[in-house]
PDB file of C-alpha atoms in Angstrom:
ATOM      1  CA  UNK A   1     -12.977 -39.249   6.054  1.00 86.00           C
ATOM      2  CA  UNK A   2     -16.642 -38.955   5.177  1.00 94.00           C
ATOM      3  CA  UNK A   3     -17.923 -36.495   2.589  1.00 96.00           C
ATOM      4  CA  UNK A   4     -21.575 -35.486   2.569  1.00 96.00           C
ATOM      5  CA  UNK A   5     -22.871 -33.734  -0.540  1.00 96.00           C
ATOM      6  CA  UNK A   6     -26.158 -31.874  -0.736  1.00 97.00           C
ATOM      7  CA  UNK A   7     -27.962 -29.197  -2.698  1.00 97.00           C
ATOM      8  CA  UNK A   8     -28.929 -31.050  -5.837  1.00 97.00           C
ATOM      9  CA  UNK A   9     -32.379 -30.871  -7.328  1.00 97.00           C
ATOM     10  CA  UNK A  10     -34.502 -30.094 -10.355  1.00 98.00           C
ATOM     11  CA  UNK A  11     -34.018 -26.741 -12.049  1.00 98.00           C
ATOM     12  CA  UNK A  12     -35.004 -25.227 -15.365  1.00 98.00           C
ATOM     13  CA  UNK A  13     -32.412 -24.386 -17.981  1.00 98.00           C
ATOM     14  CA  UNK A  14     -30.785 -21.078 -17.178  1.00 98.00           C
ATOM     15  CA  UNK A  15     -31.321 -21.537 -13.476  1.00 98.00           C
ATOM     16  CA  UNK A  16     -28.864 -21.897 -10.619  1.00 98.00           C
ATOM     17  CA  UNK A  17     -28.018 -24.361  -7.885  1.00 98.00           C
ATOM     18  CA  UNK A  18     -25.479 -24.358  -5.092  1.00 98.00           C
ATOM     19  CA  UNK A  19     -23.995 -27.680  -4.069  1.00 98.00           C
ATOM     20  CA  UNK A  20     -22.407 -28.147  -0.666  1.00 98.00           C
ATOM     21  CA  UNK A  21     -20.105 -30.806   0.676  1.00 98.00           C
ATOM     22  CA  UNK A  22     -19.032 -31.176   4.266  1.00 97.00           C
ATOM     23  CA  UNK A  23     -16.159 -33.319   5.454  1.00 96.00           C
ATOM     24  CA  UNK A  24     -15.754 -35.149   8.733  1.00 95.00           C
ATOM     25  CA  UNK A  25     -12.022 -34.664   9.157  1.00 87.00           C
ATOM     26  CA  UNK A  26     -10.028 -32.354  11.415  1.00 86.00           C
ATOM     27  CA  UNK A  27      -7.396 -31.735   8.755  1.00 92.00           C
ATOM     28  CA  UNK A  28      -9.856 -30.580   6.091  1.00 94.00           C
ATOM     29  CA  UNK A  29      -7.777 -27.533   5.240  1.00 93.00           C
ATOM     30  CA  UNK A  30      -4.917 -29.800   4.118  1.00 95.00           C
ATOM     31  CA  UNK A  31      -6.971 -31.396   1.346  1.00 96.00           C
ATOM     32  CA  UNK A  32      -7.458 -30.467  -2.247  1.00 97.00           C
ATOM     33  CA  UNK A  33     -11.216 -30.570  -2.798  1.00 97.00           C
ATOM     34  CA  UNK A  34     -13.158 -30.986  -5.971  1.00 98.00           C
ATOM     35  CA  UNK A  35     -16.382 -31.774  -7.754  1.00 98.00           C
ATOM     36  CA  UNK A  36     -16.948 -34.452 -10.367  1.00 98.00           C
ATOM     37  CA  UNK A  37     -20.063 -35.508 -12.216  1.00 98.00           C
ATOM     38  CA  UNK A  38     -21.408 -38.578 -13.935  1.00 98.00           C
ATOM     39  CA  UNK A  39     -24.238 -38.552 -16.426  1.00 97.00           C
ATOM     40  CA  UNK A  40     -26.155 -41.745 -17.266  1.00 93.00           C
ATOM     41  CA  UNK A  41     -24.086 -44.019 -19.473  1.00 95.00           C
ATOM     42  CA  UNK A  42     -21.036 -41.811 -19.253  1.00 97.00           C
ATOM     43  CA  UNK A  43     -17.812 -41.871 -17.304  1.00 97.00           C
ATOM     44  CA  UNK A  44     -17.294 -39.699 -14.273  1.00 97.00           C
ATOM     45  CA  UNK A  45     -15.627 -36.418 -15.205  1.00 98.00           C
ATOM     46  CA  UNK A  46     -13.847 -33.639 -13.403  1.00 98.00           C
ATOM     47  CA  UNK A  47     -15.773 -30.399 -12.922  1.00 98.00           C
ATOM     48  CA  UNK A  48     -13.721 -28.141 -10.657  1.00 98.00           C
ATOM     49  CA  UNK A  49     -11.066 -28.263  -7.970  1.00 98.00           C
ATOM     50  CA  UNK A  50      -9.700 -26.005  -5.264  1.00 98.00           C
ATOM     51  CA  UNK A  51      -6.451 -26.007  -3.354  1.00 96.00           C
ATOM     52  CA  UNK A  52      -5.884 -25.537   0.342  1.00 91.00           C
ATOM     53  CA  UNK A  53      -5.254 -21.842  -0.213  1.00 92.00           C
ATOM     54  CA  UNK A  54      -8.113 -21.261  -2.639  1.00 94.00           C
ATOM     55  CA  UNK A  55      -6.502 -21.646  -6.066  1.00 97.00           C
ATOM     56  CA  UNK A  56      -9.000 -23.153  -8.469  1.00 97.00           C
ATOM     57  CA  UNK A  57      -9.259 -25.085 -11.707  1.00 96.00           C
ATOM     58  CA  UNK A  58     -12.262 -26.085 -13.767  1.00 97.00           C
ATOM     59  CA  UNK A  59     -13.093 -28.128 -16.835  1.00 97.00           C
ATOM     60  CA  UNK A  60     -13.468 -26.379 -20.171  1.00 97.00           C
ATOM     61  CA  UNK A  61     -17.192 -27.095 -20.321  1.00 97.00           C
ATOM     62  CA  UNK A  62     -17.725 -24.998 -17.202  1.00 97.00           C
ATOM     63  CA  UNK A  63     -17.059 -21.887 -19.257  1.00 95.00           C
ATOM     64  CA  UNK A  64     -17.206 -19.554 -16.297  1.00 95.00           C
ATOM     65  CA  UNK A  65     -20.671 -20.727 -15.259  1.00 98.00           C
ATOM     66  CA  UNK A  66     -19.603 -22.623 -12.120  1.00 98.00           C
ATOM     67  CA  UNK A  67     -17.580 -21.378  -9.168  1.00 98.00           C
ATOM     68  CA  UNK A  68     -15.928 -23.606  -6.595  1.00 98.00           C
ATOM     69  CA  UNK A  69     -15.158 -22.251  -3.148  1.00 98.00           C
ATOM     70  CA  UNK A  70     -14.358 -23.558   0.306  1.00 97.00           C
ATOM     71  CA  UNK A  71     -14.741 -22.585   3.931  1.00 97.00           C
ATOM     72  CA  UNK A  72     -12.057 -24.315   5.949  1.00 95.00           C
ATOM     73  CA  UNK A  73     -13.631 -23.192   9.223  1.00 95.00           C
ATOM     74  CA  UNK A  74     -16.782 -25.129   8.304  1.00 96.00           C
ATOM     75  CA  UNK A  75     -15.028 -28.080   6.631  1.00 96.00           C
ATOM     76  CA  UNK A  76     -17.060 -27.305   3.544  1.00 97.00           C
ATOM     77  CA  UNK A  77     -16.652 -26.941  -0.192  1.00 98.00           C
ATOM     78  CA  UNK A  78     -19.249 -25.440  -2.492  1.00 98.00           C
ATOM     79  CA  UNK A  79     -20.093 -25.418  -6.169  1.00 98.00           C
ATOM     80  CA  UNK A  80     -22.177 -22.491  -7.339  1.00 98.00           C
ATOM     81  CA  UNK A  81     -23.690 -23.406 -10.688  1.00 98.00           C
ATOM     82  CA  UNK A  82     -25.276 -20.716 -12.839  1.00 98.00           C
ATOM     83  CA  UNK A  83     -26.719 -20.734 -16.343  1.00 98.00           C
ATOM     84  CA  UNK A  84     -27.408 -24.435 -16.079  1.00 98.00           C
ATOM     85  CA  UNK A  85     -28.041 -26.437 -19.228  1.00 98.00           C
ATOM     86  CA  UNK A  86     -29.788 -29.786 -19.754  1.00 97.00           C
ATOM     87  CA  UNK A  87     -26.361 -31.313 -20.542  1.00 97.00           C
ATOM     88  CA  UNK A  88     -25.334 -30.511 -16.956  1.00 98.00           C
ATOM     89  CA  UNK A  89     -27.778 -33.166 -15.744  1.00 98.00           C
ATOM     90  CA  UNK A  90     -25.747 -35.686 -13.747  1.00 98.00           C
ATOM     91  CA  UNK A  91     -24.950 -36.999 -10.316  1.00 98.00           C
ATOM     92  CA  UNK A  92     -22.411 -34.629  -8.780  1.00 98.00           C
ATOM     93  CA  UNK A  93     -19.780 -35.979  -6.407  1.00 98.00           C
ATOM     94  CA  UNK A  94     -17.411 -34.160  -4.118  1.00 98.00           C
ATOM     95  CA  UNK A  95     -13.929 -35.558  -3.641  1.00 97.00           C
ATOM     96  CA  UNK A  96     -10.886 -35.014  -1.473  1.00 97.00           C
ATOM     97  CA  UNK A  97      -7.230 -35.542  -2.256  1.00 96.00           C
ATOM     98  CA  UNK A  98      -4.454 -35.040   0.272  1.00 94.00           C
ATOM     99  CA  UNK A  99      -1.397 -35.075  -1.974  1.00 93.00           C
ATOM    100  CA  UNK A 100      -2.152 -33.839  -5.447  1.00 91.00           C
ATOM    101  CA  UNK A 101      -3.254 -30.814  -7.402  1.00 92.00           C
ATOM    102  CA  UNK A 102      -6.380 -28.836  -8.134  1.00 91.00           C
ATOM    103  CA  UNK A 103      -7.113 -31.332 -10.923  1.00 92.00           C
ATOM    104  CA  UNK A 104      -7.618 -34.123  -8.351  1.00 94.00           C
ATOM    105  CA  UNK A 105      -6.260 -36.860 -10.586  1.00 94.00           C
ATOM    106  CA  UNK A 106      -6.528 -39.495  -7.871  1.00 95.00           C
ATOM    107  CA  UNK A 107      -8.971 -38.609  -5.093  1.00 96.00           C
ATOM    108  CA  UNK A 108      -8.580 -40.370  -1.783  1.00 96.00           C
ATOM    109  CA  UNK A 109     -12.211 -39.972  -0.759  1.00 96.00           C
ATOM    110  CA  UNK A 110     -15.580 -39.593  -2.479  1.00 97.00           C
ATOM    111  CA  UNK A 111     -18.922 -38.325  -1.320  1.00 95.00           C
ATOM    112  CA  UNK A 112     -22.148 -40.168  -2.037  1.00 93.00           C
ATOM    113  CA  UNK A 113     -23.329 -37.889  -4.840  1.00 94.00           C
ATOM    114  CA  UNK A 114     -26.230 -35.528  -5.305  1.00 97.00           C
ATOM    115  CA  UNK A 115     -28.522 -35.540  -8.336  1.00 98.00           C
ATOM    116  CA  UNK A 116     -28.769 -32.425 -10.489  1.00 98.00           C
ATOM    117  CA  UNK A 117     -31.457 -32.419 -13.157  1.00 98.00           C
ATOM    118  CA  UNK A 118     -31.818 -29.539 -15.585  1.00 98.00           C
ATOM    119  CA  UNK A 119     -35.009 -29.429 -17.608  1.00 97.00           C
ATOM    120  CA  UNK A 120     -35.288 -27.724 -20.979  1.00 94.00           C
TER     121      UNK A 120
END
């Protein structure tokens, strides 16, 4: 399984970005999908996850600002990020987990990451 993330970039505080991740697997709809992020000098952390049927979870710091969604027909998962803050600056990774939960405690596959930079 290959995951290809895109959509990162430079945005001012308060702005929005939409990340996309496409998967090269026929059984995409079977997977729990999620987004993680890693800021410089920090550990990778969970951002949001979505089940096969569309149930979602997100980290407390999201605070309703980010929305994860998926399109099983396109083998894609998205992360709509609004009201971005400088502390959201990180490399964002998509991940896939076949047997698990919307928290994706042990992803089977990782994408290559896309840089999100939020300026103040």
